[in-house]
Coordinates of C-alpha atoms in Angstrom, one line a residue:
Chain A
M1 CA 16.4 -105.7 -6.1
K2 CA 13.5 -105.0 -3.8
S3 CA 13.5 -101.3 -4.6
I4 CA 13.7 -102.0 -8.4
L5 CA 10.6 -104.3 -8.0
K6 CA 8.8 -101.6 -6.0
I7 CA 9.6 -99.0 -8.6
A8 CA 8.5 -101.3 -11.4
L9 CA 5.2 -101.9 -9.6
G10 CA 4.7 -98.2 -9.1
I11 CA 5.3 -97.6 -12.8
I12 CA 2.7 -100.2 -13.7
A13 CA 0.2 -98.6 -11.3
A14 CA 0.9 -95.2 -12.9
L15 CA 0.5 -96.7 -16.4
G16 CA -2.8 -98.4 -15.6
G17 CA -4.1 -95.1 -14.1
F18 CA -3.3 -93.1 -17.2
L19 CA -6.1 -94.1 -19.5
D20 CA -9.7 -93.2 -18.8
I21 CA -12.9 -92.7 -20.6
G22 CA -11.7 -89.4 -22.1
D23 CA -8.9 -91.2 -24.0
L24 CA -11.2 -94.1 -25.0
V25 CA -13.8 -91.7 -26.5
F26 CA -11.5 -89.0 -28.1
N27 CA -8.7 -91.3 -29.3
T28 CA -11.0 -93.8 -30.9
Q29 CA -13.0 -91.1 -32.6
A30 CA -9.8 -89.3 -33.7
G31 CA -8.6 -92.5 -35.4
A32 CA -11.9 -93.1 -37.1
L33 CA -12.1 -89.5 -38.4
F34 CA -8.5 -88.7 -39.2
R35 CA -6.8 -92.1 -39.2
Y36 CA -3.2 -91.6 -37.8
D37 CA -3.1 -87.8 -38.3
L38 CA -3.6 -86.9 -34.6
L39 CA -1.0 -89.2 -33.1
W40 CA 1.3 -86.1 -32.6
A41 CA -1.3 -84.5 -30.4
V42 CA -1.6 -87.6 -28.3
A43 CA 2.2 -87.6 -27.9
L44 CA 2.3 -83.9 -27.1
G45 CA -0.4 -84.4 -24.4
T46 CA 1.4 -87.3 -22.9
L47 CA 4.7 -85.4 -22.6
G48 CA 2.6 -82.6 -21.1
I49 CA 1.2 -84.8 -18.3
A50 CA 4.6 -86.3 -17.7
V51 CA 6.1 -82.8 -17.2
Y52 CA 3.2 -81.6 -15.0
A53 CA 3.0 -84.8 -12.9
E54 CA 6.8 -84.9 -12.4
M55 CA 6.7 -81.3 -11.0
C56 CA 3.7 -82.1 -8.7
G57 CA 5.2 -85.3 -7.5
R58 CA 8.5 -83.5 -6.8
V59 CA 6.8 -80.7 -4.9
A60 CA 4.8 -83.2 -2.9
A61 CA 7.9 -85.3 -2.1
V62 CA 10.1 -82.3 -1.1
T63 CA 7.5 -80.1 0.8
G64 CA 4.8 -82.5 1.6
R65 CA 2.3 -80.3 -0.2
P66 CA -0.2 -81.5 -2.8
V67 CA -1.7 -79.4 -5.5
F68 CA -4.5 -77.5 -3.8
D69 CA -2.4 -76.9 -0.7
V70 CA 0.0 -75.0 -3.0
I71 CA -2.8 -73.3 -4.9
R72 CA -4.2 -71.7 -1.7
M73 CA -0.7 -70.6 -0.7
R74 CA 0.3 -69.2 -4.0
L75 CA -3.0 -67.7 -5.4
G76 CA -4.5 -66.7 -2.0
F77 CA -8.1 -67.1 -1.1
G78 CA -10.1 -65.4 -3.9
P79 CA -8.3 -66.6 -7.0
G80 CA -7.7 -69.9 -5.3
L81 CA -11.4 -70.2 -4.7
V82 CA -12.1 -69.6 -8.4
A83 CA -9.6 -72.4 -9.3
L84 CA -11.3 -74.7 -6.7
V85 CA -14.8 -74.1 -8.1
A86 CA -13.7 -74.6 -11.7
S87 CA -11.8 -77.8 -10.8
T88 CA -14.7 -79.1 -8.8
V89 CA -17.2 -78.6 -11.6
V90 CA -14.8 -80.4 -14.0
N91 CA -14.1 -83.2 -11.5
L92 CA -17.8 -83.8 -10.9
L93 CA -18.4 -84.0 -14.7
T94 CA -15.5 -86.4 -15.0
V95 CA -16.7 -88.6 -12.1
A96 CA -20.1 -88.7 -13.8
A97 CA -18.5 -89.6 -17.2
E98 CA -16.4 -92.4 -15.7
L99 CA -19.3 -93.8 -13.7
G100 CA -21.5 -93.7 -16.7
G101 CA -18.8 -95.4 -18.8
L102 CA -18.3 -98.0 -16.1
A103 CA -22.0 -98.8 -16.2
I104 CA -22.0 -99.0 -20.1
I105 CA -19.1 -101.5 -19.9
L106 CA -20.8 -103.6 -17.2
Q107 CA -23.9 -103.6 -19.4
L108 CA -21.9 -104.9 -22.4
L109 CA -20.4 -107.6 -20.1
F110 CA -23.6 -108.6 -18.2
D111 CA -26.6 -107.6 -20.2
A112 CA -29.1 -105.7 -17.9
E113 CA -30.7 -102.3 -17.2
F114 CA -28.3 -99.3 -17.6
S115 CA -29.5 -97.4 -14.5
L116 CA -29.2 -100.5 -12.4
F117 CA -25.5 -100.7 -13.3
V118 CA -25.0 -97.0 -12.5
V119 CA -26.2 -97.6 -9.0
L120 CA -24.3 -100.9 -8.6
A121 CA -21.1 -99.4 -10.0
A122 CA -21.3 -96.5 -7.4
I123 CA -22.0 -99.0 -4.6
G124 CA -19.1 -101.2 -5.8
L125 CA -16.7 -98.3 -5.7
V126 CA -17.7 -97.4 -2.2
I127 CA -17.2 -101.0 -1.1
V128 CA -13.7 -101.2 -2.8
V129 CA -12.6 -97.9 -1.2
A130 CA -14.0 -99.0 2.2
L131 CA -12.2 -102.3 2.2
L132 CA -8.9 -101.6 0.6
P133 CA -6.0 -99.3 1.8
F134 CA -4.8 -96.6 -0.6
G135 CA -2.0 -98.6 -2.1
G136 CA -4.3 -101.6 -2.7
I137 CA -6.8 -99.5 -4.6
E138 CA -4.1 -98.0 -6.8
R139 CA -2.6 -101.4 -7.5
I140 CA -5.7 -103.4 -8.3
F141 CA -7.0 -100.9 -10.8
G142 CA -3.5 -100.3 -12.2
Y143 CA -2.5 -103.9 -12.7
C144 CA -5.9 -105.1 -14.0
G145 CA -6.0 -102.0 -16.3
L146 CA -3.0 -103.6 -18.0
M147 CA -5.4 -105.8 -20.0
M148 CA -5.5 -102.7 -22.2
I149 CA -2.2 -104.0 -23.7
V150 CA -4.5 -106.0 -26.0
F151 CA -4.9 -102.8 -28.0
V152 CA -1.2 -102.6 -28.6
A153 CA -1.2 -106.3 -29.6
T154 CA -4.1 -105.6 -31.9
A155 CA -2.3 -102.8 -33.6
V156 CA 0.7 -105.0 -34.2
H157 CA -1.5 -107.8 -35.4
Q158 CA -3.3 -105.6 -37.9
S159 CA 0.2 -104.7 -39.3
P160 CA -0.8 -101.2 -40.6
D161 CA 1.6 -99.3 -42.9
W162 CA 4.0 -98.2 -40.2
G163 CA 5.5 -95.5 -42.3
E164 CA 2.0 -93.9 -42.4
V165 CA 1.7 -94.4 -38.6
A166 CA 5.1 -92.7 -38.1
H167 CA 4.0 -89.8 -40.3
G168 CA 1.1 -89.2 -37.9
F169 CA 3.7 -88.1 -35.3
I170 CA 4.7 -85.1 -37.3
P171 CA 2.6 -82.2 -36.1
S172 CA 0.3 -80.8 -38.7
L173 CA -2.6 -78.3 -38.5
S174 CA -5.5 -77.9 -40.8
S175 CA -8.1 -75.2 -41.2
S176 CA -10.8 -77.8 -40.5
K177 CA -12.5 -76.9 -37.3
L178 CA -13.4 -80.5 -36.6
Y179 CA -9.7 -81.4 -36.8
L180 CA -8.7 -78.6 -34.5
Y181 CA -11.4 -79.6 -32.0
F182 CA -9.9 -83.1 -31.9
V183 CA -6.4 -81.7 -31.5
V184 CA -7.7 -80.0 -28.3
G185 CA -9.7 -83.2 -27.4
V186 CA -6.9 -85.8 -27.6
F187 CA -4.4 -83.4 -26.0
A188 CA -6.7 -82.6 -23.1
A189 CA -7.8 -86.2 -22.7
A190 CA -4.1 -87.1 -22.1
L191 CA -3.7 -84.2 -19.7
M192 CA -6.7 -84.4 -17.4
P193 CA -5.8 -82.4 -14.3
Y194 CA -7.5 -84.8 -11.8
E195 CA -4.8 -87.4 -12.7
V196 CA -2.1 -85.0 -11.5
H197 CA -4.0 -83.8 -8.4
F198 CA -4.6 -87.4 -7.5
Y199 CA -1.0 -88.3 -8.1
S200 CA 0.4 -85.6 -5.9
S201 CA -2.1 -86.3 -3.1
G202 CA -1.2 -90.0 -3.5
A203 CA 2.4 -89.1 -2.9
V204 CA 1.4 -87.7 0.5
E205 CA -0.8 -90.7 1.2
E206 CA 2.1 -93.0 0.6
G207 CA 4.5 -90.9 2.7
W208 CA 6.9 -89.8 0.0
D209 CA 9.9 -87.8 1.0
K210 CA 13.1 -86.7 -0.8
S211 CA 14.2 -90.4 -1.2
S212 CA 11.1 -90.9 -3.5
L213 CA 12.3 -88.4 -6.1
R214 CA 13.9 -91.2 -8.2
E215 CA 10.6 -93.1 -8.1
N216 CA 8.8 -90.0 -9.1
R217 CA 11.1 -89.3 -12.1
L218 CA 10.8 -92.9 -13.3
N219 CA 7.0 -92.9 -12.9
A220 CA 6.8 -89.8 -15.0
A221 CA 9.3 -90.8 -17.6
I222 CA 8.5 -94.5 -18.1
G223 CA 5.0 -94.9 -16.7
Y224 CA 3.5 -92.1 -18.7
A225 CA 5.5 -93.0 -21.8
L226 CA 4.1 -96.5 -21.7
G227 CA 0.6 -95.0 -21.0
G228 CA 1.2 -92.9 -24.1
V229 CA 1.9 -96.0 -26.1
L230 CA -1.5 -97.4 -25.0
A231 CA -3.2 -94.1 -25.9
C232 CA -1.6 -94.1 -29.4
A233 CA -2.6 -97.8 -29.9
L234 CA -6.3 -96.7 -29.5
V235 CA -5.9 -94.2 -32.3
V236 CA -4.0 -96.7 -34.5
V237 CA -6.4 -99.6 -34.2
S238 CA -9.4 -97.4 -34.7
G239 CA -7.7 -95.6 -37.7
Y240 CA -6.9 -98.9 -39.3
L241 CA -10.3 -100.5 -38.9
F242 CA -12.9 -97.7 -38.8
H243 CA -11.4 -95.0 -41.0
P244 CA -11.7 -96.9 -44.3
L245 CA -15.2 -97.9 -43.4
G246 CA -16.3 -94.4 -42.6
V247 CA -17.6 -95.6 -39.2
E248 CA -17.9 -93.0 -36.5
P249 CA -17.8 -94.8 -33.1
G250 CA -20.5 -93.2 -31.0
D251 CA -20.5 -95.6 -28.1
L252 CA -18.0 -97.4 -25.9
G253 CA -18.8 -100.9 -27.2
T254 CA -17.3 -99.9 -30.6
V255 CA -14.0 -99.0 -28.9
A256 CA -13.4 -102.7 -28.0
L257 CA -14.4 -104.1 -31.4
P258 CA -10.9 -104.0 -33.1
A259 CA -9.6 -106.3 -30.4
Q260 CA -12.4 -108.7 -31.2
G261 CA -11.5 -108.5 -34.9
A262 CA -7.9 -109.6 -34.1
Y263 CA -8.4 -112.1 -31.2
G264 CA -12.0 -113.1 -31.2
E265 CA -14.0 -113.3 -28.0
T266 CA -10.8 -113.4 -25.8
G267 CA -9.7 -110.1 -27.4
L268 CA -13.1 -108.6 -26.8
L269 CA -13.2 -109.7 -23.1
L270 CA -9.6 -108.5 -22.5
A271 CA -10.5 -105.1 -24.1
L272 CA -13.7 -104.7 -22.1
G273 CA -12.0 -105.9 -18.9
G274 CA -9.1 -103.5 -19.3
M275 CA -11.5 -100.7 -20.1
M276 CA -13.6 -101.5 -17.0
F277 CA -10.6 -101.3 -14.6
C278 CA -9.2 -98.2 -16.3
V279 CA -12.5 -96.4 -16.1
G280 CA -13.3 -97.7 -12.7
G281 CA -9.9 -96.6 -11.4
A282 CA -10.4 -93.2 -13.0
A283 CA -13.8 -92.9 -11.3
I284 CA -12.1 -93.4 -7.9
D285 CA -9.2 -91.1 -8.8
S286 CA -11.4 -88.3 -10.0
S287 CA -13.8 -88.5 -7.1
F288 CA -10.9 -88.6 -4.6
S289 CA -9.4 -85.7 -6.4
A290 CA -12.6 -83.6 -5.9
S291 CA -12.5 -84.2 -2.2
Y292 CA -8.7 -83.8 -1.9
N293 CA -9.0 -80.4 -3.5
L294 CA -11.8 -79.3 -1.2
A295 CA -10.2 -80.5 2.0
Q296 CA -6.8 -79.1 1.1
F297 CA -8.1 -75.7 0.2
L298 CA -10.1 -75.5 3.4
G299 CA -7.4 -77.0 5.6
W300 CA -9.5 -80.1 6.7
E301 CA -7.9 -83.3 7.7
W302 CA -7.8 -85.5 4.6
G303 CA -6.6 -88.8 3.1
R304 CA -7.5 -92.4 2.8
Y305 CA -4.5 -93.1 5.0
R306 CA -6.1 -91.1 7.9
G307 CA -9.3 -93.2 7.6
P308 CA -12.9 -92.0 7.9
K309 CA -12.7 -91.6 11.7
I310 CA -10.0 -89.0 11.6
A311 CA -11.0 -87.4 8.4
P312 CA -14.9 -87.5 8.4
R313 CA -15.4 -84.3 6.4
F314 CA -13.1 -85.6 3.6
T315 CA -14.9 -89.0 3.6
V316 CA -18.4 -87.4 3.6
S317 CA -17.5 -85.0 0.8
W318 CA -16.2 -87.9 -1.3
L319 CA -19.5 -89.8 -0.8
I320 CA -21.4 -86.7 -1.7
F321 CA -19.4 -86.2 -4.9
L322 CA -20.0 -89.8 -5.9
F323 CA -23.7 -89.5 -5.2
L324 CA -24.0 -86.2 -7.2
A325 CA -22.2 -87.9 -10.1
M326 CA -24.6 -90.8 -10.0
L327 CA -27.5 -88.4 -10.2
I328 CA -26.0 -86.7 -13.2
V329 CA -25.7 -90.0 -15.0
L330 CA -29.1 -91.1 -14.0
S331 CA -30.6 -87.9 -15.4
G332 CA -30.2 -89.6 -18.8
I333 CA -27.5 -87.5 -20.4
N334 CA -25.3 -89.8 -22.6
P335 CA -22.0 -90.5 -20.8
V336 CA -20.1 -90.0 -24.0
E337 CA -21.5 -86.5 -24.2
I338 CA -20.6 -85.9 -20.5
T339 CA -17.1 -87.1 -21.3
E340 CA -16.6 -84.6 -24.2
Y341 CA -17.8 -81.7 -21.9
S342 CA -15.6 -82.9 -19.0
V343 CA -12.5 -83.1 -21.2
V344 CA -13.0 -79.7 -23.0
F345 CA -13.8 -77.9 -19.7
A346 CA -10.8 -79.6 -18.1
V347 CA -8.4 -77.8 -20.5
V348 CA -10.2 -74.5 -19.8
A349 CA -9.6 -74.9 -16.0
L350 CA -6.1 -76.3 -16.4
P351 CA -4.0 -73.1 -16.5
M352 CA -5.4 -72.1 -13.0
T353 CA -4.0 -75.2 -11.4
Y354 CA -0.9 -75.6 -13.6
L355 CA 0.6 -72.1 -13.0
P356 CA 0.9 -72.2 -9.2
I357 CA 2.6 -75.6 -9.4
L358 CA 5.0 -74.3 -12.0
M359 CA 5.8 -71.3 -9.8
I360 CA 6.4 -73.3 -6.6
A361 CA 8.4 -76.0 -8.4
G362 CA 10.8 -73.3 -9.6
D363 CA 10.9 -71.5 -6.2
R364 CA 14.3 -72.2 -4.5
S365 CA 13.1 -70.9 -1.1
F366 CA 10.6 -73.8 -1.0
M367 CA 12.3 -76.5 -3.1
G368 CA 16.0 -75.8 -2.4
E369 CA 18.3 -77.8 -4.7
H370 CA 15.2 -79.7 -6.0
A371 CA 13.7 -76.6 -7.7
N372 CA 13.1 -76.8 -11.5
G373 CA 16.3 -77.0 -13.5
R374 CA 16.8 -75.5 -17.0
I375 CA 15.0 -78.3 -18.8
S376 CA 12.0 -78.4 -16.5
T377 CA 11.7 -74.6 -16.5
T378 CA 11.7 -74.4 -20.3
L379 CA 9.4 -77.3 -20.8
G380 CA 7.1 -76.1 -18.0
W381 CA 6.7 -72.6 -19.5
V382 CA 6.4 -73.9 -23.1
Y383 CA 3.5 -76.2 -21.9
F384 CA 2.0 -73.3 -20.0
A385 CA 1.8 -71.2 -23.2
L386 CA 0.4 -74.2 -25.1
I387 CA -2.2 -74.9 -22.4
V388 CA -3.3 -71.2 -22.4
V389 CA -3.8 -71.3 -26.2
L390 CA -5.8 -74.5 -26.1
A391 CA -7.8 -73.2 -23.1
V392 CA -8.9 -70.2 -25.1
A393 CA -9.6 -72.2 -28.2
A394 CA -11.5 -75.0 -26.5
V395 CA -15.0 -73.6 -26.0
P396 CA -15.3 -71.8 -29.3
L397 CA -14.3 -75.0 -31.1
L398 CA -16.7 -77.0 -29.0
L399 CA -19.6 -74.7 -30.0
M400 CA -18.5 -74.3 -33.7
T401 CA -18.2 -78.1 -34.3
N402 CA -21.4 -78.8 -32.2
G403 CA -19.3 -81.0 -29.8
G404 CA -17.5 -82.9 -32.6
G405 CA -20.7 -83.7 -34.3
G406 CA -19.5 -81.6 -37.4
Chain B
M1 CA 10.9 -64.3 14.1
N2 CA 13.7 -62.3 12.6
E3 CA 13.3 -59.0 10.8
Q4 CA 13.4 -60.6 7.4
G5 CA 10.6 -62.9 8.6
E6 CA 8.3 -60.0 9.2
I7 CA 8.1 -58.9 5.6
L8 CA 7.3 -62.4 4.5
V9 CA 4.1 -62.4 6.6
I10 CA 1.7 -62.4 3.6
H11 CA 3.9 -64.6 1.5
R12 CA 4.6 -67.3 4.1
L13 CA 1.9 -67.0 6.8
L14 CA -1.4 -66.0 5.3
D15 CA -3.3 -69.1 3.9
E16 CA -0.8 -71.5 5.5
Q17 CA -1.9 -75.0 6.5
I18 CA -2.1 -75.4 10.3
L19 CA -1.1 -78.6 12.1
D20 CA -1.6 -79.1 15.8
S21 CA 1.0 -80.6 18.2
E22 CA -0.1 -84.1 17.1
G23 CA 0.2 -83.4 13.4
K24 CA -3.5 -83.2 12.8
R25 CA -4.6 -80.8 10.0
C26 CA -6.9 -78.2 11.7
G27 CA -7.5 -75.3 9.4
R28 CA -5.7 -72.6 7.5
V29 CA -4.6 -69.1 8.4
D30 CA -7.5 -67.1 7.1
D31 CA -6.4 -63.8 8.5
I32 CA -3.8 -62.3 10.8
E33 CA -4.3 -60.0 13.8
L34 CA -1.7 -57.2 14.1
Q35 CA -1.4 -54.8 17.0
G36 CA 0.8 -52.0 18.1
S37 CA 3.3 -49.7 16.3
P38 CA 5.3 -51.0 14.6
P39 CA 2.6 -53.7 14.2
R40 CA 3.4 -57.1 15.6
I41 CA 1.5 -60.3 15.0
T42 CA -0.6 -61.1 18.0
A43 CA -2.8 -63.9 16.7
L44 CA -3.8 -66.0 13.7
L45 CA -7.5 -65.9 12.8
V46 CA -9.1 -69.1 11.5
G47 CA -12.6 -70.2 10.5
E48 CA -15.1 -70.1 7.7
G49 CA -16.8 -67.0 9.2
L50 CA -13.7 -65.0 8.0
Y51 CA -14.0 -66.1 4.3
P52 CA -16.1 -63.0 3.3
R53 CA -13.1 -60.8 4.4
R54 CA -11.0 -62.6 1.8
V55 CA -13.1 -62.0 -1.3
P56 CA -13.0 -58.8 -3.5
K57 CA -14.9 -55.9 -1.9
R58 CA -17.8 -55.9 -4.4
L59 CA -18.6 -59.5 -3.5
R60 CA -18.2 -59.1 0.2
G61 CA -21.8 -58.3 0.9
L62 CA -23.0 -61.4 -0.9
A63 CA -20.4 -63.6 0.7
R64 CA -21.4 -62.2 4.1
R65 CA -25.0 -63.1 3.5
L66 CA -24.1 -66.6 2.4
A67 CA -21.6 -67.3 5.3
G68 CA -23.5 -65.4 8.0
P69 CA -21.9 -63.0 10.5
E70 CA -18.5 -63.6 12.2
R71 CA -19.2 -65.4 15.5
W72 CA -16.1 -65.4 17.6
G73 CA -15.5 -68.7 19.2
A74 CA -17.7 -70.5 16.7
N75 CA -17.0 -69.8 13.0
A76 CA -14.1 -67.4 13.7
L77 CA -11.3 -68.5 16.0
R78 CA -8.3 -66.7 17.5
V79 CA -5.0 -68.5 17.8
P80 CA -2.7 -66.5 20.0
W81 CA 0.8 -66.1 18.5
E82 CA 2.3 -67.8 21.6
R83 CA 0.6 -71.0 20.5
V84 CA 2.7 -71.2 17.3
D85 CA 5.5 -73.6 17.8
R86 CA 7.4 -73.3 14.5
I87 CA 7.0 -72.7 10.8
D88 CA 8.8 -75.0 8.4
A89 CA 7.0 -76.5 5.4
T90 CA 3.8 -75.9 7.3
L91 CA 2.7 -74.1 10.5
H92 CA 2.9 -76.2 13.7
L93 CA 1.1 -75.3 16.9
C94 CA 2.4 -76.3 20.3
C95 CA -1.0 -77.5 21.6
K96 CA -3.8 -79.7 20.6
A97 CA -6.4 -78.4 18.1
E98 CA -9.3 -79.0 20.6
E99 CA -7.8 -76.6 23.2
L100 CA -8.4 -73.8 20.7
G101 CA -11.6 -75.1 19.2
L102 CA -9.8 -75.8 15.9
G103 CA -10.8 -78.7 13.5
E104 CA -14.2 -79.1 15.2
G105 CA -15.7 -80.3 11.9
D106 CA -13.5 -83.4 12.2
D107 CA -14.1 -83.8 15.9
P108 CA -15.8 -87.2 16.7
E109 CA -17.5 -85.7 19.7
R110 CA -19.6 -83.3 17.6
W111 CA -23.1 -84.6 17.1
M112 CA -23.0 -84.6 13.3
V113 CA -19.8 -86.5 13.2
R114 CA -20.9 -88.9 15.9
R115 CA -23.9 -89.9 13.9
L116 CA -21.8 -91.1 10.9
P117 CA -22.3 -94.8 10.3
W118 CA -18.6 -95.6 10.9
N119 CA -18.4 -93.9 14.3

């Protein structure tokens, strides 16, 4: 019974950690522009992160090795360094986007100067990380992020034409560059690499071993599936409300409006609260991910479980990443714009970190009987091909559509 | 190590994470010292001063300028092969990191680390 409860709590934490500012921005815009047409891309991205996370979690549980440990081993120093630099740039942009998003949400909740909230949000995150152990951080943001369920309730409350919603899950392509840009965007927003890097390092932080493999499978299968439902709900509520009106949501406040339409002020507060914890949690995950990657590549001591006394370089680099992200947001670039760049460049960098994991997860000399089976191998390579295609298409589409601006 | 182990040197040894006798992470295998004929591994080489060796030839000059020269005992350390205890999922040493000068960046006795507010 206890283990079922533990697994259920783990799943909830995984679910809460799934959504971030990338999903909020891209999925809401995708709904407003194309109604339910892009739901298939959300589902495809969700299955992709489940496949990738399951492999990373399994490698971490069996060998004790998180992602960048494996990357240095498999790619060697030079190519590994390229993967590290690319991932770090993307991570830094992501931390900036999440921090800026957090400040916008705080501003909507407690009206005051934006830049003040950027600084307060950064200080708040440092305090939370300093006071709480790793599991506590993961759980607080995971559980409170569940307020996002209000978007699922809103979708049901709106009672859209479910046949039309179901039709959105049938993949379709169009020659519209804007449509293709959003295919890449919602797919990439679901498959942000920092989530997986964080997940695999978290497995080491929590001392996973082979007995955790069941928990890992369930997290990937159920946690990410439920996360995918939330991500789809964002598209549906926006498609229902904004598409007929021709509204293009350009800021984060608009994301929460459908919940207000359905449940009044309570709905709005739940939506903003859920968004705050999702984005705040993602700010911690992405900034941790940046210093995990650096420390693992260079062989430093790392981890929240080691504490700042044993892992000072890891802790200092985390503070520096957070500080640099704060400077980026304070420079005045719109956080929604930073989000778009972070998501698009994330998919460009993704193949470099995905391939080594796919290789080691299939390597029997490392993984023994837990190496990829037929299904994981097939899915893994299909997704690798897909990611490579999207990585190549991402930047041209970004430029041709002027960052989704049409 | 057995004969089969020798051909796995690059595959399994280079870039491997190093743990000391207390399980502390204290660097990665940045290069390997071979001596004799047939060559045998005599030491593992560790440290950021060795990074320029690991980048493509054309970039080596630039990397050397950025990282500075190899200073043995400072940014380039030699771990004698006898100090390696075993290799399983990672590489374990049979002594503490400090004895070999490894993991100094995380050493609380170093002045920069000592000045951190939590120390």
